[in-house]
PDB file of C-alpha atoms in Angstrom:
ATOM      1  CA  MET T   1     -49.011-165.628 -63.538  1.00 91.00           C
ATOM      2  CA  THR T   2     -49.123-167.244 -60.124  1.00 97.00           C
ATOM      3  CA  ASP T   3     -47.232-170.460 -59.419  1.00 98.00           C
ATOM      4  CA  TYR T   4     -50.484-172.447 -59.509  1.00 98.00           C
ATOM      5  CA  GLU T   5     -51.467-170.902 -62.852  1.00 98.00           C
ATOM      6  CA  ILE T   6     -48.046-171.851 -64.271  1.00 98.00           C
ATOM      7  CA  GLN T   7     -48.435-175.369 -62.894  1.00 98.00           C
ATOM      8  CA  GLU T   8     -51.969-175.814 -64.225  1.00 98.00           C
ATOM      9  CA  ALA T   9     -50.979-174.590 -67.698  1.00 98.00           C
ATOM     10  CA  PHE T  10     -48.083-177.044 -67.728  1.00 98.00           C
ATOM     11  CA  LEU T  11     -50.265-179.921 -66.545  1.00 98.00           C
ATOM     12  CA  MET T  12     -52.637-179.227 -69.423  1.00 98.00           C
ATOM     13  CA  LYS T  13     -49.639-179.630 -71.734  1.00 98.00           C
ATOM     14  CA  VAL T  14     -48.842-182.939 -70.023  1.00 98.00           C
ATOM     15  CA  ALA T  15     -52.363-184.128 -70.881  1.00 98.00           C
ATOM     16  CA  GLN T  16     -51.794-182.992 -74.473  1.00 97.00           C
ATOM     17  CA  MET T  17     -48.460-184.828 -74.542  1.00 98.00           C
ATOM     18  CA  TYR T  18     -50.032-188.116 -73.451  1.00 97.00           C
ATOM     19  CA  THR T  19     -52.991-187.862 -75.836  1.00 96.00           C
ATOM     20  CA  THR T  20     -50.885-186.932 -78.877  1.00 97.00           C
ATOM     21  CA  PHE T  21     -47.875-189.104 -77.910  1.00 97.00           C
ATOM     22  CA  ASN T  22     -45.590-186.117 -78.494  1.00 97.00           C
ATOM     23  CA  ALA T  23     -43.308-184.568 -75.850  1.00 98.00           C
ATOM     24  CA  GLU T  24     -42.833-181.333 -77.794  1.00 96.00           C
ATOM     25  CA  PRO T  25     -45.579-179.381 -75.930  1.00 94.00           C
ATOM     26  CA  ILE T  26     -43.665-179.583 -72.629  1.00 98.00           C
ATOM     27  CA  ALA T  27     -40.023-179.463 -73.736  1.00 97.00           C
ATOM     28  CA  ASP T  28     -39.485-175.704 -73.485  1.00 97.00           C
ATOM     29  CA  ASP T  29     -41.153-175.501 -70.068  1.00 98.00           C
ATOM     30  CA  LEU T  30     -38.717-177.840 -68.305  1.00 98.00           C
ATOM     31  CA  ALA T  31     -35.856-176.485 -66.222  1.00 98.00           C
ATOM     32  CA  ALA T  32     -32.377-177.833 -67.044  1.00 96.00           C
ATOM     33  CA  ARG T  33     -32.266-179.481 -63.595  1.00 97.00           C
ATOM     34  CA  PHE T  34     -35.744-180.931 -63.953  1.00 98.00           C
ATOM     35  CA  HIS T  35     -36.507-183.891 -61.653  1.00 98.00           C
ATOM     36  CA  TYR T  36     -39.081-186.598 -62.344  1.00 98.00           C
ATOM     37  CA  SER T  37     -40.158-189.353 -59.996  1.00 97.00           C
ATOM     38  CA  SER T  38     -42.865-191.976 -59.906  1.00 94.00           C
ATOM     39  CA  MET T  39     -43.988-193.768 -56.776  1.00 92.00           C
ATOM     40  CA  TRP T  40     -44.014-196.983 -58.840  1.00 87.00           C
ATOM     41  CA  VAL T  41     -40.403-196.692 -60.066  1.00 85.00           C
ATOM     42  CA  CYS T  42     -37.305-196.586 -57.851  1.00 82.00           C
ATOM     43  CA  ASP T  43     -35.077-194.616 -60.215  1.00 90.00           C
ATOM     44  CA  LYS T  44     -35.499-190.856 -60.441  1.00 94.00           C
ATOM     45  CA  ILE T  45     -34.666-188.769 -63.470  1.00 97.00           C
ATOM     46  CA  LYS T  46     -32.555-185.749 -62.611  1.00 96.00           C
ATOM     47  CA  ASN T  47     -32.330-183.563 -65.708  1.00 96.00           C
ATOM     48  CA  ARG T  48     -34.356-182.268 -68.634  1.00 97.00           C
ATOM     49  CA  THR T  49     -32.441-184.149 -71.343  1.00 97.00           C
ATOM     50  CA  ALA T  50     -32.769-187.523 -69.610  1.00 97.00           C
ATOM     51  CA  TYR T  51     -36.487-186.993 -69.025  1.00 97.00           C
ATOM     52  CA  LEU T  52     -37.168-186.009 -72.638  1.00 98.00           C
ATOM     53  CA  TYR T  53     -35.300-189.112 -73.814  1.00 97.00           C
ATOM     54  CA  TYR T  54     -37.260-191.297 -71.377  1.00 96.00           C
ATOM     55  CA  ILE T  55     -40.705-189.836 -72.126  1.00 97.00           C
ATOM     56  CA  THR T  56     -40.204-189.878 -75.896  1.00 97.00           C
ATOM     57  CA  ARG T  57     -39.443-193.623 -75.784  1.00 97.00           C
ATOM     58  CA  LYS T  58     -42.328-194.238 -73.385  1.00 95.00           C
ATOM     59  CA  LEU T  59     -44.800-192.337 -75.570  1.00 97.00           C
ATOM     60  CA  GLU T  60     -43.669-194.308 -78.649  1.00 97.00           C
ATOM     61  CA  ALA T  61     -44.287-197.590 -76.812  1.00 97.00           C
ATOM     62  CA  MET T  62     -47.672-196.414 -75.544  1.00 95.00           C
ATOM     63  CA  LYS T  63     -48.757-195.352 -79.020  1.00 97.00           C
ATOM     64  CA  LYS T  64     -47.757-198.740 -80.472  1.00 97.00           C
ATOM     65  CA  SER T  65     -49.699-200.586 -77.770  1.00 96.00           C
ATOM     66  CA  GLY T  66     -52.806-198.421 -78.219  1.00 95.00           C
ATOM     67  CA  VAL T  67     -52.945-196.962 -74.704  1.00 91.00           C
ATOM     68  CA  LYS T  68     -55.594-194.249 -74.325  1.00 92.00           C
ATOM     69  CA  PHE T  69     -55.462-191.745 -71.478  1.00 94.00           C
ATOM     70  CA  ASN T  70     -58.189-189.573 -70.008  1.00 96.00           C
ATOM     71  CA  PHE T  71     -57.434-186.565 -67.825  1.00 97.00           C
ATOM     72  CA  VAL T  72     -59.242-184.211 -65.490  1.00 98.00           C
ATOM     73  CA  MET T  73     -57.820-181.257 -63.581  1.00 98.00           C
ATOM     74  CA  MET T  74     -58.306-181.579 -59.852  1.00 98.00           C
ATOM     75  CA  TYR T  75     -57.217-179.386 -56.948  1.00 98.00           C
ATOM     76  CA  LYS T  76     -55.821-180.253 -53.536  1.00 97.00           C
ATOM     77  CA  GLN T  77     -58.329-179.300 -50.882  1.00 96.00           C
ATOM     78  CA  GLY T  78     -56.909-176.732 -48.541  1.00 93.00           C
ATOM     79  CA  ASP T  79     -54.362-175.011 -50.747  1.00 96.00           C
ATOM     80  CA  GLY T  80     -55.874-175.396 -54.239  1.00 97.00           C
ATOM     81  CA  LYS T  81     -52.707-176.779 -55.858  1.00 98.00           C
ATOM     82  CA  PRO T  82     -53.541-178.184 -59.320  1.00 98.00           C
ATOM     83  CA  VAL T  83     -53.265-181.946 -59.761  1.00 98.00           C
ATOM     84  CA  LEU T  84     -53.748-183.703 -63.099  1.00 98.00           C
ATOM     85  CA  MET T  85     -55.617-186.950 -62.465  1.00 98.00           C
ATOM     86  CA  PHE T  86     -55.703-189.651 -65.128  1.00 97.00           C
ATOM     87  CA  SER T  87     -56.945-193.037 -66.174  1.00 93.00           C
ATOM     88  CA  PRO T  88     -56.293-195.850 -67.018  1.00 85.00           C
ATOM     89  CA  LYS T  89     -55.856-196.937 -63.455  1.00 84.00           C
ATOM     90  CA  THR T  90     -52.469-197.398 -61.852  1.00 80.00           C
ATOM     91  CA  PRO T  91     -50.919-200.666 -60.580  1.00 75.00           C
ATOM     92  CA  ASP T  92     -52.646-200.129 -57.208  1.00 78.00           C
ATOM     93  CA  GLY T  93     -56.078-199.939 -58.882  1.00 84.00           C
ATOM     94  CA  GLY T  94     -56.697-196.223 -58.389  1.00 92.00           C
ATOM     95  CA  PHE T  95     -56.195-193.170 -60.516  1.00 96.00           C
ATOM     96  CA  GLY T  96     -52.785-191.637 -61.056  1.00 96.00           C
ATOM     97  CA  ALA T  97     -51.939-187.998 -60.535  1.00 97.00           C
ATOM     98  CA  PHE T  98     -49.257-185.654 -61.802  1.00 98.00           C
ATOM     99  CA  LEU T  99     -48.077-182.856 -59.511  1.00 98.00           C
ATOM    100  CA  VAL T 100     -45.501-180.269 -60.519  1.00 98.00           C
ATOM    101  CA  LYS T 101     -43.421-177.541 -58.968  1.00 98.00           C
ATOM    102  CA  ASN T 102     -41.972-174.561 -60.801  1.00 98.00           C
ATOM    103  CA  ASN T 103     -38.857-172.565 -60.012  1.00 98.00           C
ATOM    104  CA  LYS T 104     -38.597-168.785 -59.597  1.00 97.00           C
ATOM    105  CA  THR T 105     -38.196-168.253 -63.335  1.00 97.00           C
ATOM    106  CA  GLY T 106     -41.433-170.126 -64.093  1.00 97.00           C
ATOM    107  CA  LYS T 107     -39.758-173.246 -65.488  1.00 98.00           C
ATOM    108  CA  ILE T 108     -40.992-176.606 -64.244  1.00 98.00           C
ATOM    109  CA  ALA T 109     -38.384-177.958 -61.836  1.00 98.00           C
ATOM    110  CA  ARG T 110     -40.136-181.131 -60.700  1.00 98.00           C
ATOM    111  CA  MET T 111     -42.904-183.527 -61.672  1.00 98.00           C
ATOM    112  CA  ASP T 112     -44.105-186.409 -59.535  1.00 97.00           C
ATOM    113  CA  LEU T 113     -46.385-189.255 -60.536  1.00 96.00           C
ATOM    114  CA  MET T 114     -48.387-190.328 -57.498  1.00 95.00           C
ATOM    115  CA  ALA T 115     -51.549-192.191 -56.544  1.00 95.00           C
ATOM    116  CA  ALA T 116     -54.414-189.679 -56.611  1.00 96.00           C
ATOM    117  CA  GLY T 117     -55.987-191.424 -53.613  1.00 94.00           C
ATOM    118  CA  ILE T 118     -53.369-190.110 -51.207  1.00 95.00           C
ATOM    119  CA  TYR T 119     -54.684-186.565 -51.666  1.00 96.00           C
ATOM    120  CA  LYS T 120     -57.987-184.937 -50.832  1.00 97.00           C
ATOM    121  CA  LEU T 121     -58.952-183.664 -54.263  1.00 97.00           C
ATOM    122  CA  ALA T 122     -61.840-181.569 -55.527  1.00 97.00           C
ATOM    123  CA  TYR T 123     -62.908-180.438 -58.968  1.00 96.00           C
ATOM    124  CA  LYS T 124     -63.955-177.023 -60.261  1.00 92.00           C
ATOM    125  CA  ASP T 125     -65.707-178.355 -63.346  1.00 96.00           C
ATOM    126  CA  LYS T 126     -68.314-180.985 -62.451  1.00 96.00           C
ATOM    127  CA  GLU T 127     -69.127-181.720 -66.096  1.00 96.00           C
ATOM    128  CA  ALA T 128     -65.458-182.406 -66.894  1.00 96.00           C
ATOM    129  CA  PHE T 129     -65.201-184.645 -63.819  1.00 97.00           C
ATOM    130  CA  ASP T 130     -68.367-186.553 -64.720  1.00 97.00           C
ATOM    131  CA  ASN T 131     -67.083-187.066 -68.296  1.00 95.00           C
ATOM    132  CA  PHE T 132     -63.761-188.312 -66.921  1.00 96.00           C
ATOM    133  CA  MET T 133     -65.512-190.798 -64.629  1.00 95.00           C
ATOM    134  CA  LYS T 134     -67.650-192.135 -67.507  1.00 93.00           C
ATOM    135  CA  LYS T 135     -64.487-192.901 -69.485  1.00 90.00           C
ATOM    136  CA  ALA T 136     -62.477-194.243 -66.533  1.00 87.00           C
TER     137      ALA T 136
END
């Protein structure tokens, strides 16, 4: 698999994680020195164990509050890097986006939560994009 195929497959598991409120789908894919950052949070998470603890608690809270996520796979124009865009909208009023980077062994070494609007994104599946926009 290419790096982008690894990243896209992982991002699909991220979507599954947020719709089922279960971190299990991604756990085995994370590198031990996994880093997570969000542009809306100052603190960064710097290892797999800390992230799994954090996301498990976050998913529990989201499930209790009834949060529903919608996802669509997008691609950065120019290089084609996969980007998982989601709603509900972020604190800045736009869509959020997950971007990941894998290491040489294929494990996910980094995930960043960013505003989708800072990237030039395109879709491959118009129907999936249109369905996402209807739900957004």
